[in-house]
CSV table of N, CA and C in Angstrom, one decimal:
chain,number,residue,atom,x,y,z
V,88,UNK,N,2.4,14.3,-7.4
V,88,UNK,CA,1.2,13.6,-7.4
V,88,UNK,C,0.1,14.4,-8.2
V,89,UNK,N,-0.4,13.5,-9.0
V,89,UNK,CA,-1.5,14.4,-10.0
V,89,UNK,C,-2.5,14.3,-9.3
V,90,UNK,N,-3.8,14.7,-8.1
V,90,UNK,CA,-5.3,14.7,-7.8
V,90,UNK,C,-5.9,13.9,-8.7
V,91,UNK,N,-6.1,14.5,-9.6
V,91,UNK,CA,-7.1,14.6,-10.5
V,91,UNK,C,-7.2,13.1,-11.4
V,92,UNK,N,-6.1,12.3,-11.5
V,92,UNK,CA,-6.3,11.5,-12.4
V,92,UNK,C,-5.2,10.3,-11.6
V,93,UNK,N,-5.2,10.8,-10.5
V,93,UNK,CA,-4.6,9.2,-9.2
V,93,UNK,C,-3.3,8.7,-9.3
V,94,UNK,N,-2.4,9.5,-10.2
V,94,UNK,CA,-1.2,9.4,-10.9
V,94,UNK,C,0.1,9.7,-9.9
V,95,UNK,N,0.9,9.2,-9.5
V,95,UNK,CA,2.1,9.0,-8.8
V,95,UNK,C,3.2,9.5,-9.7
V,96,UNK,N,4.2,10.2,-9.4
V,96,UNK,CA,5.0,10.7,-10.4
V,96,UNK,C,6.5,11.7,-9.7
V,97,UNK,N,7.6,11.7,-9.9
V,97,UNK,CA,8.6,12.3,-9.2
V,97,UNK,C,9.2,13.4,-10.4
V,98,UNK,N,9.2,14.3,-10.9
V,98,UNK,CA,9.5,15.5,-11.4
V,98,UNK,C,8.6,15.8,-12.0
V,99,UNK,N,9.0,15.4,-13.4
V,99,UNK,CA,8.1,16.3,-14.6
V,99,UNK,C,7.4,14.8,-15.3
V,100,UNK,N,6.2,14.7,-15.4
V,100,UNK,CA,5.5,13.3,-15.2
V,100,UNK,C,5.7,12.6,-16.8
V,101,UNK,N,6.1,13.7,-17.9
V,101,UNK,CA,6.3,13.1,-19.2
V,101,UNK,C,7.8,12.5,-18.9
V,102,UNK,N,8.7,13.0,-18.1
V,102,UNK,CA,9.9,12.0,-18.0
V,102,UNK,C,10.0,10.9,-16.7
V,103,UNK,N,9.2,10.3,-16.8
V,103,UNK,CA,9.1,9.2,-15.3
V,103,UNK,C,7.9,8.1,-15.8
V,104,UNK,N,8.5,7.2,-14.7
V,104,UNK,CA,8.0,6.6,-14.6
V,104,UNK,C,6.4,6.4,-13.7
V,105,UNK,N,5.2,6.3,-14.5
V,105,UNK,CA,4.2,6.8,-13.5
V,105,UNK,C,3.7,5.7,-13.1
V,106,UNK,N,3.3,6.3,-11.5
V,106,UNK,CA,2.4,4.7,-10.7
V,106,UNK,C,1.1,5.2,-10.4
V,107,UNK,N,0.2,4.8,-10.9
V,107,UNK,CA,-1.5,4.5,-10.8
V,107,UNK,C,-1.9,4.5,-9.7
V,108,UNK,N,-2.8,4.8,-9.3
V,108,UNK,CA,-3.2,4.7,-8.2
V,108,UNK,C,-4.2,3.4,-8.2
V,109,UNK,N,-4.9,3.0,-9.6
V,109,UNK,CA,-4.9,1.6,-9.3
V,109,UNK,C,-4.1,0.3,-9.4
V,110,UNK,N,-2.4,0.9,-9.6
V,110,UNK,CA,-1.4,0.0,-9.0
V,110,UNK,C,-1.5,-0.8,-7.9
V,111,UNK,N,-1.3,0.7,-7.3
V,111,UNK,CA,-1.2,0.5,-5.5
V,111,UNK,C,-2.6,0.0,-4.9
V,112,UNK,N,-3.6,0.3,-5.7
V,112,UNK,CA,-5.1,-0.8,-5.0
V,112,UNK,C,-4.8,-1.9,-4.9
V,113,UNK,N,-4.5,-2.4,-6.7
V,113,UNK,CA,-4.3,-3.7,-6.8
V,113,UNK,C,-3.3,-4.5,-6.4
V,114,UNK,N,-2.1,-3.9,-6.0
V,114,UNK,CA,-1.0,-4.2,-5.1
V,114,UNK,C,-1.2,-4.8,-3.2
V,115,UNK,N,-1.8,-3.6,-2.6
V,115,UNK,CA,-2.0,-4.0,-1.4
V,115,UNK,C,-3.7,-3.7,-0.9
V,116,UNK,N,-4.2,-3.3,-1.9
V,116,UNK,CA,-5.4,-3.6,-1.2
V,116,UNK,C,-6.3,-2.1,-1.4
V,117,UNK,N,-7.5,-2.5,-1.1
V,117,UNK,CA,-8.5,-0.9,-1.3
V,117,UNK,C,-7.9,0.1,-0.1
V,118,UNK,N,-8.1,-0.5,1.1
V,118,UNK,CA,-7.4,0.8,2.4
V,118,UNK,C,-6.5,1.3,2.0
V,119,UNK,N,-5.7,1.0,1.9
V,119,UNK,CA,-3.5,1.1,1.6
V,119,UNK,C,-4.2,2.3,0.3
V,120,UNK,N,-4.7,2.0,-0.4
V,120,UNK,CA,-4.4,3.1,-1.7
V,120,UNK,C,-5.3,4.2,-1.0
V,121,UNK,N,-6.6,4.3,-0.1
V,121,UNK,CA,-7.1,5.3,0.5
V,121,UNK,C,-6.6,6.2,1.5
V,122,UNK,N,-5.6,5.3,1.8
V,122,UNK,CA,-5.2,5.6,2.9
V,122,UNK,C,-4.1,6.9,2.6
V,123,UNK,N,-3.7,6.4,1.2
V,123,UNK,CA,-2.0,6.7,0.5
V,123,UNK,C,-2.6,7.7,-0.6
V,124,UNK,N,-3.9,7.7,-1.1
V,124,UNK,CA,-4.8,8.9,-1.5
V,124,UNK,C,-4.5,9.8,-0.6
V,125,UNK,N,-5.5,10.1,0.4
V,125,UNK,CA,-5.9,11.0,1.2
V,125,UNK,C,-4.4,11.8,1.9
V,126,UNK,N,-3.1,10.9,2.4
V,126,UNK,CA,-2.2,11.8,2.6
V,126,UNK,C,-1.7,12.3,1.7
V,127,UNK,N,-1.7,12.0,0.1
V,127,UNK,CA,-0.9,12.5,-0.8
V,127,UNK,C,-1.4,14.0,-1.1
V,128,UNK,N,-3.3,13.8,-1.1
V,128,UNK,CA,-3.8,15.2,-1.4
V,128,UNK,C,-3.6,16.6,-0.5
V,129,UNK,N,-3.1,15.5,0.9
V,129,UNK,CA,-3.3,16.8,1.9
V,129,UNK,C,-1.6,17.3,1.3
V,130,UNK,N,-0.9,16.6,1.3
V,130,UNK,CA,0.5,16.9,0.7
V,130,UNK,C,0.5,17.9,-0.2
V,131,UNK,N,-0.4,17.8,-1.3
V,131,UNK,CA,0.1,18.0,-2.4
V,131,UNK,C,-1.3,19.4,-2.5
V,132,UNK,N,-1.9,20.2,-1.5
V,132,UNK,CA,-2.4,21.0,-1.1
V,132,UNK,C,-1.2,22.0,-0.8
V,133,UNK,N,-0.3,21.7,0.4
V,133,UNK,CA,0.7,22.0,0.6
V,133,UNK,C,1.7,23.0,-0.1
V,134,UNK,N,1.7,21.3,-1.6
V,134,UNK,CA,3.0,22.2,-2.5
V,134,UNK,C,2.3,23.4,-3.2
V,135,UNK,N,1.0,22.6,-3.3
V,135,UNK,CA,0.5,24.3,-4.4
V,135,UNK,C,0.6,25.6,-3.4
V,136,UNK,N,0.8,25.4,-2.1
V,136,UNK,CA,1.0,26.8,-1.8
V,136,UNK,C,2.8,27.5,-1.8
V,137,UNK,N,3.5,26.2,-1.7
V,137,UNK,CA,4.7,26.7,-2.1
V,137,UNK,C,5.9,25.6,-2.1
V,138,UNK,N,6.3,24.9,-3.1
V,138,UNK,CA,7.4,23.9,-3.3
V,138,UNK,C,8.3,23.7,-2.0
V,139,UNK,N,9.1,24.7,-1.3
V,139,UNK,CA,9.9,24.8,-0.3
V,139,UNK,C,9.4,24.5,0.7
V,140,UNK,N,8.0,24.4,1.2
V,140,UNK,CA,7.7,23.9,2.1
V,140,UNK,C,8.1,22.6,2.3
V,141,UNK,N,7.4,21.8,1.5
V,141,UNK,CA,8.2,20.2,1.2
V,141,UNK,C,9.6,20.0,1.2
V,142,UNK,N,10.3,20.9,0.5
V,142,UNK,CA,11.8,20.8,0.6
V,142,UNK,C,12.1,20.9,2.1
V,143,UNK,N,12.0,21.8,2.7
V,143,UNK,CA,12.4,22.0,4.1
V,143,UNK,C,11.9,20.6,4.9
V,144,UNK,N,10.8,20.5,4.5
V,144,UNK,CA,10.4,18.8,5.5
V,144,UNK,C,10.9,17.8,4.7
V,145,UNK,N,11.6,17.8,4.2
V,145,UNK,CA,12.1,16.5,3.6
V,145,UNK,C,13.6,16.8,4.2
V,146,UNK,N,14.1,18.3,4.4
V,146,UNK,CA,15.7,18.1,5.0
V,146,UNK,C,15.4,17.3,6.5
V,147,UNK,N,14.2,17.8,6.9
V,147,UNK,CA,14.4,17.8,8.3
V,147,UNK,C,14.0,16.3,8.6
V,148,UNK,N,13.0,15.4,7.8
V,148,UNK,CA,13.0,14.2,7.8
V,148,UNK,C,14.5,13.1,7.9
V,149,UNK,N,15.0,14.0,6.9
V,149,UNK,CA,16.2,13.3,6.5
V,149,UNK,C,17.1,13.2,7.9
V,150,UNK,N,16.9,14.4,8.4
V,150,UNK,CA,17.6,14.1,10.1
V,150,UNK,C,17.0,13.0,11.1
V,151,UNK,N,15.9,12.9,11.1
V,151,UNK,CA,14.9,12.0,11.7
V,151,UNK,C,15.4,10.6,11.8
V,152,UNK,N,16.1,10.1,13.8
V,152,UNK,CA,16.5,9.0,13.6
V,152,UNK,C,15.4,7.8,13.9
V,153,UNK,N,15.7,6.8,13.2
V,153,UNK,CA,14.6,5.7,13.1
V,153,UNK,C,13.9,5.8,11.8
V,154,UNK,N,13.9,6.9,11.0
V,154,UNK,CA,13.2,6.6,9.4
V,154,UNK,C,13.6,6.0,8.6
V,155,UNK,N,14.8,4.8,8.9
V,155,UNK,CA,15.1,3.7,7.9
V,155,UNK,C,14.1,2.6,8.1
V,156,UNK,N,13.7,2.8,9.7
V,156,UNK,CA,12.8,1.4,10.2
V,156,UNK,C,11.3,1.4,9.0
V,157,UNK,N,11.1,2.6,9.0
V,157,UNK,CA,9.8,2.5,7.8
V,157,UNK,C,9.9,1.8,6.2
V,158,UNK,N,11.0,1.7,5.7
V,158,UNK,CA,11.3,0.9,4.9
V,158,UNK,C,12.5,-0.1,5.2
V,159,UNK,N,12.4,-0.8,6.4
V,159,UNK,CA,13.1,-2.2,6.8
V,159,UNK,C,14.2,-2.0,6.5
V,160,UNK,N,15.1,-1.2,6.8
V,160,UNK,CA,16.4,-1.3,6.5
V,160,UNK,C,17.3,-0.5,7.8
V,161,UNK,N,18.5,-1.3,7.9
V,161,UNK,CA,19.2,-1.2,9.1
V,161,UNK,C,20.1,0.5,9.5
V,162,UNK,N,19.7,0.9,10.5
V,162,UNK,CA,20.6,2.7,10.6
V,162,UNK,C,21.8,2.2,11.2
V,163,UNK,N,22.4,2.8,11.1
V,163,UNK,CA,23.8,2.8,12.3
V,163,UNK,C,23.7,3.7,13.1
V,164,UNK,N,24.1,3.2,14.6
V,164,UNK,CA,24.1,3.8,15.8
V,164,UNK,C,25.0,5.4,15.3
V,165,UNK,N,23.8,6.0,15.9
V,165,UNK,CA,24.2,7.8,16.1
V,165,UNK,C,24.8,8.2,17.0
V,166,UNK,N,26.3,8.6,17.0
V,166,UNK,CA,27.3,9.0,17.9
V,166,UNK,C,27.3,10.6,18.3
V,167,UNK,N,27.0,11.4,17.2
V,167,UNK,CA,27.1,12.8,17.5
V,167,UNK,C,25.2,13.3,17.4
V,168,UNK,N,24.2,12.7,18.4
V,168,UNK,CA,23.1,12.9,18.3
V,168,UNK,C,22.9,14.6,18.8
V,169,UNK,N,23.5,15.2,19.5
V,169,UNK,CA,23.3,16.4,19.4
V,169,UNK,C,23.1,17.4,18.5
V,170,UNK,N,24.6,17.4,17.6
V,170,UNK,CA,24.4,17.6,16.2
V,170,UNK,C,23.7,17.5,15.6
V,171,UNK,N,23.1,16.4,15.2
V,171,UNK,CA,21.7,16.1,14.4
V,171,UNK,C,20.7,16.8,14.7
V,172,UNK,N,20.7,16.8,16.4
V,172,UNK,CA,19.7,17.3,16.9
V,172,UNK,C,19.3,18.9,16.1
V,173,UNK,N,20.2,19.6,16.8
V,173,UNK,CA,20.2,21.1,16.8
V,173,UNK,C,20.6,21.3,14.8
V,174,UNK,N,20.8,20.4,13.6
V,174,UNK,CA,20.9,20.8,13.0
V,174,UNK,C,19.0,20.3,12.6
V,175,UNK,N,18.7,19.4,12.8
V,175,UNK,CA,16.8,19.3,12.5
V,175,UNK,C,16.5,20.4,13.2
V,176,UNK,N,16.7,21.1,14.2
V,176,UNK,CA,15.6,22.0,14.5
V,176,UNK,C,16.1,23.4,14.3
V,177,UNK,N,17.2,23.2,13.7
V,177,UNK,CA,17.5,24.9,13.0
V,177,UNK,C,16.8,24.9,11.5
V,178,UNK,N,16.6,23.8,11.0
V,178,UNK,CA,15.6,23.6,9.9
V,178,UNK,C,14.1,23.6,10.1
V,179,UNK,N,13.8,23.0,10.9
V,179,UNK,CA,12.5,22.9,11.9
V,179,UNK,C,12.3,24.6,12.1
V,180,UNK,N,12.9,25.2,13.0
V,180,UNK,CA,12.9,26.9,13.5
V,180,UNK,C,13.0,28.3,12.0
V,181,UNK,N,13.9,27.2,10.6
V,181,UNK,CA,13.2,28.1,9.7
V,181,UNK,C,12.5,27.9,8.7
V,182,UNK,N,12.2,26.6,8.4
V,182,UNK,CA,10.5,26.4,8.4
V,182,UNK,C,9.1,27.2,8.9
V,183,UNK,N,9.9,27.0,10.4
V,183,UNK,CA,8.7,28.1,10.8
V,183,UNK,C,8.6,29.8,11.1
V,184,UNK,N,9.7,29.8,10.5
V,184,UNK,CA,9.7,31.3,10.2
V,184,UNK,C,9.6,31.8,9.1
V,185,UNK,N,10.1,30.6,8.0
V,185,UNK,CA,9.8,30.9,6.6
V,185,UNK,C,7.8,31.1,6.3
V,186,UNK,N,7.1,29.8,7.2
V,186,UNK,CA,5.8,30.0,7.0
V,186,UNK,C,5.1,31.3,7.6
V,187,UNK,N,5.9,31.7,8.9
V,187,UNK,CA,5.0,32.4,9.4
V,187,UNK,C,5.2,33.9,9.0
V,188,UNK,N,6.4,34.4,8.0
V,188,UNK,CA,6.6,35.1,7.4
V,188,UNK,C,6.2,35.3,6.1
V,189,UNK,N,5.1,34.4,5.7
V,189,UNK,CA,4.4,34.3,4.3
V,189,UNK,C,2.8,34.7,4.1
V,190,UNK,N,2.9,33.3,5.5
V,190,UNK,CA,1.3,32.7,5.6
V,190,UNK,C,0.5,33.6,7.2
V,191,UNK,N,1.7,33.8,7.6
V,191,UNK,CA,0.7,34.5,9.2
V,191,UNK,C,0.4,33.0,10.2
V,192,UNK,N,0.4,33.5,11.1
V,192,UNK,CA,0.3,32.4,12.4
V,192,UNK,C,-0.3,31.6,12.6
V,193,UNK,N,-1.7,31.8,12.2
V,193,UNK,CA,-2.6,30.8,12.1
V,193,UNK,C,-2.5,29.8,10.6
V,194,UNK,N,-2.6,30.3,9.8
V,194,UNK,CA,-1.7,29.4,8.7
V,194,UNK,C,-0.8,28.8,9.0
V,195,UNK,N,0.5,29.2,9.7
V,195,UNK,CA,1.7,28.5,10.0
V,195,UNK,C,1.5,27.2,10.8
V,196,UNK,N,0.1,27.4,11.5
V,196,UNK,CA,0.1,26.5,12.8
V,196,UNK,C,-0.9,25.3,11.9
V,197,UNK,N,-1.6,25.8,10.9
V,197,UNK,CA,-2.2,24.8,10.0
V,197,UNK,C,-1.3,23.6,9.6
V,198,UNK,N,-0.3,24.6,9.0
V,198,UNK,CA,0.6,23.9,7.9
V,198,UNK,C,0.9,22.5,8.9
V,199,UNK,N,1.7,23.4,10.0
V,199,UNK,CA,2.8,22.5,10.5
V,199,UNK,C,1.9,21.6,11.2
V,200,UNK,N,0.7,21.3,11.4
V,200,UNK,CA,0.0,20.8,12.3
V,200,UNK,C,0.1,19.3,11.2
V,201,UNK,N,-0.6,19.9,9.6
V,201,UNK,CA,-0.9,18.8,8.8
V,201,UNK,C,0.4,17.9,8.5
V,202,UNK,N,1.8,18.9,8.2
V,202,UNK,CA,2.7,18.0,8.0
V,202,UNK,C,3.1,17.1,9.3
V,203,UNK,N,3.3,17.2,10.6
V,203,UNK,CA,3.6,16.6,11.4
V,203,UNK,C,2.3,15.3,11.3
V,204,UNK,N,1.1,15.6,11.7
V,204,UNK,CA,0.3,14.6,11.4
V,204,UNK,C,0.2,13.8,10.2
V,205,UNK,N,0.6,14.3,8.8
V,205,UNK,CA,0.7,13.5,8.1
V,205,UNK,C,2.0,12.6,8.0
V,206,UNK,N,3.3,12.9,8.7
V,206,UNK,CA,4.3,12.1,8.5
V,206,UNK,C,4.3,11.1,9.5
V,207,UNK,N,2.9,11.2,10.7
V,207,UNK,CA,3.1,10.2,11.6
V,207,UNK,C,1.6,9.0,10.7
V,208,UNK,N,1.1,9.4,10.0
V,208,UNK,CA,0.1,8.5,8.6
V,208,UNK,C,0.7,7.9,7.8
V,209,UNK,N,2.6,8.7,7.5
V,209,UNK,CA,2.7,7.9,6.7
V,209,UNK,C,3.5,6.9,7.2
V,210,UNK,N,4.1,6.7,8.6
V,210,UNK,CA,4.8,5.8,9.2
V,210,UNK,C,4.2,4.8,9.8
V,211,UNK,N,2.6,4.7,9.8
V,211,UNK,CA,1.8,3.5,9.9
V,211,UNK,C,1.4,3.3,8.2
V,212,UNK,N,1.4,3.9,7.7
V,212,UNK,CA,0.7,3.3,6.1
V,212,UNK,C,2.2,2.6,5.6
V,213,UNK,N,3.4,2.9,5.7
V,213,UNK,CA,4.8,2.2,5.9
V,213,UNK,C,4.7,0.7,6.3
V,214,UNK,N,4.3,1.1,7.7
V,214,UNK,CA,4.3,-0.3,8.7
V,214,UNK,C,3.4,-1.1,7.8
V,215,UNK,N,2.2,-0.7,7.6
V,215,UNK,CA,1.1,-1.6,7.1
V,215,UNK,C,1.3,-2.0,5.5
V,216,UNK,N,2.5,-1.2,4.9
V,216,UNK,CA,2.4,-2.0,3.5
V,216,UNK,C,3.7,-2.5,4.0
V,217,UNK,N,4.7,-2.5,4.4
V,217,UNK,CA,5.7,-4.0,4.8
V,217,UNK,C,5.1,-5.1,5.3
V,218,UNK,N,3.9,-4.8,6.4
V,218,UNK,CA,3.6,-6.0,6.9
V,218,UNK,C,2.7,-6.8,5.8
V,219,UNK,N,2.3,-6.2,4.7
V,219,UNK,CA,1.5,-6.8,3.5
V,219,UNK,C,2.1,-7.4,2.7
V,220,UNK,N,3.4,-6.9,2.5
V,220,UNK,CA,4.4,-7.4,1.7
V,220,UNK,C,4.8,-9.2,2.1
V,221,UNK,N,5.2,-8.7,3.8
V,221,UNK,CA,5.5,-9.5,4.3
V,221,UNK,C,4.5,-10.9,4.0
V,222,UNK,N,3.4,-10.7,4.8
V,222,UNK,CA,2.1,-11.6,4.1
V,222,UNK,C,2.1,-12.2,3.1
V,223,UNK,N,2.2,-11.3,2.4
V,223,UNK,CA,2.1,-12.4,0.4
V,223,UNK,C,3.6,-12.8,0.3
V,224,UNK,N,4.5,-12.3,0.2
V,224,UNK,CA,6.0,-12.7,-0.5
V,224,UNK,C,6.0,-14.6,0.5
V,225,UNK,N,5.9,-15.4,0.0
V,225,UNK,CA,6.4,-17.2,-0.1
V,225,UNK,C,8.2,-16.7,0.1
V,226,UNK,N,8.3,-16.7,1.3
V,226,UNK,CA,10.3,-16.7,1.4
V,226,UNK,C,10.7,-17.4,0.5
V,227,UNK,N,10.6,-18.7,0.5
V,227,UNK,CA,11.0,-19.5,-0.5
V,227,UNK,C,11.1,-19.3,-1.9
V,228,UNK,N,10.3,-18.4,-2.0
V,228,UNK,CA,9.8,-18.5,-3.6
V,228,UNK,C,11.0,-17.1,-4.5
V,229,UNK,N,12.2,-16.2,-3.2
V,229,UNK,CA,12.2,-15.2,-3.2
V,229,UNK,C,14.0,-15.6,-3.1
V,230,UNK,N,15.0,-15.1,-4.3
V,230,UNK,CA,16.0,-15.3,-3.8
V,230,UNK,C,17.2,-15.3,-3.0
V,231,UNK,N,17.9,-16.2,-2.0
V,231,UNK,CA,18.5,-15.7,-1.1
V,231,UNK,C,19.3,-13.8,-1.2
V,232,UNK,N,19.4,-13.1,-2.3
V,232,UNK,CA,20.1,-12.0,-2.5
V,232,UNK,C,19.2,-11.1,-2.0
V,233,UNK,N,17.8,-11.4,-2.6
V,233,UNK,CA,16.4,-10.5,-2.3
V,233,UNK,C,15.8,-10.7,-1.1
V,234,UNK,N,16.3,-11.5,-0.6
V,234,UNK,CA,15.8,-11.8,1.3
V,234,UNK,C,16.8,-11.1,1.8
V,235,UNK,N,17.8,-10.8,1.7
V,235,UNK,CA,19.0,-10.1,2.7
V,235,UNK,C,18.7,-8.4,2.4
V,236,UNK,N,18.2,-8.3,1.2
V,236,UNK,CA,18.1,-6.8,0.5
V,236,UNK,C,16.8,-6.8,1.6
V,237,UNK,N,15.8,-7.3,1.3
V,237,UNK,CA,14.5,-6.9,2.1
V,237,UNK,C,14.6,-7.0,3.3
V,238,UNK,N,15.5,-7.8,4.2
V,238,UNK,CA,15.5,-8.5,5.4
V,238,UNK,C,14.0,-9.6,5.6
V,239,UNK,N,14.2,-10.2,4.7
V,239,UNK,CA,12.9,-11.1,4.6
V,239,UNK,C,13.4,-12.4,5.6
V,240,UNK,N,14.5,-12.9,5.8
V,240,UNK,CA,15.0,-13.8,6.6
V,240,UNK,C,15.1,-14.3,8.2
């Protein structure tokens, strides 16, 4: 995410495809792009203190059951939840030793305070641009292949 000029972007921004941040206004609305402002900067505060921070919360998201429901798509029932368990929080436990071995305790407790609160911002800004979607998309107007992909049906 570029601050400075509202730019959306996944590696190196001259090879991608870039999304505006007056995309996303014009897309769902003035809130939804403030809303999706404000957690990107607190994000992207984050990375400038160290890339791996993000990487570690993104392993341990990826354990996180029910994070398909934020983009409408179906999980299969988890059989070895223990596992999962104890492997998120051995990621979780060096996360927070990688922070508090960098940044000191009270930093550590910043970080983790803002990522946890920001991942629970971005699972209602989720909810609230599916249910937008929902809103405008005319089912009808949308082909049976793209209703079963969305679960529009």
């Amino acid at each position: 995410y570029d601050p400075f000029n509202d730019i959306y972007h996944e590696g190196i921004p001259s090879n991608d495809t870039l999304l505006y941040g007056s995309d996303i206004r014009e897309a769902h609305g003035h809130d939804i792009h403030i809303r999706c402002t404000l957690i990107m900067r607190s994000l992207h505060s984050i990375v400038q203190l160290d890339r791996r921070i993000m990487q570690l919360t993104f392993v341990i998201l990826l354990f996180s059951e029910g994070l398909s429901n934020l983009i409408n798509c179906q999980e299969p029932c988890l059989n070895n939840y223990r596992q999962v368990f104890h492997a998120q929080n051995t990621y979780v436990e060096q996360l927070w030793i990688f922070l508090e071995q960098h940044y000191g305790l009270t930093q550590t407790i910043r970080i983790f305070t803002t990522l946890i609160s920001k991942c629970l911002l971005i699972q209602a800004l989720f909810r609230d641009i599916q249910q937008d979607i929902n809103e405008k998309i005319d089912i009808c107007q949308v082909p049976p292949i793209m209703r079963t992909l969305m679960h529009l049906s």
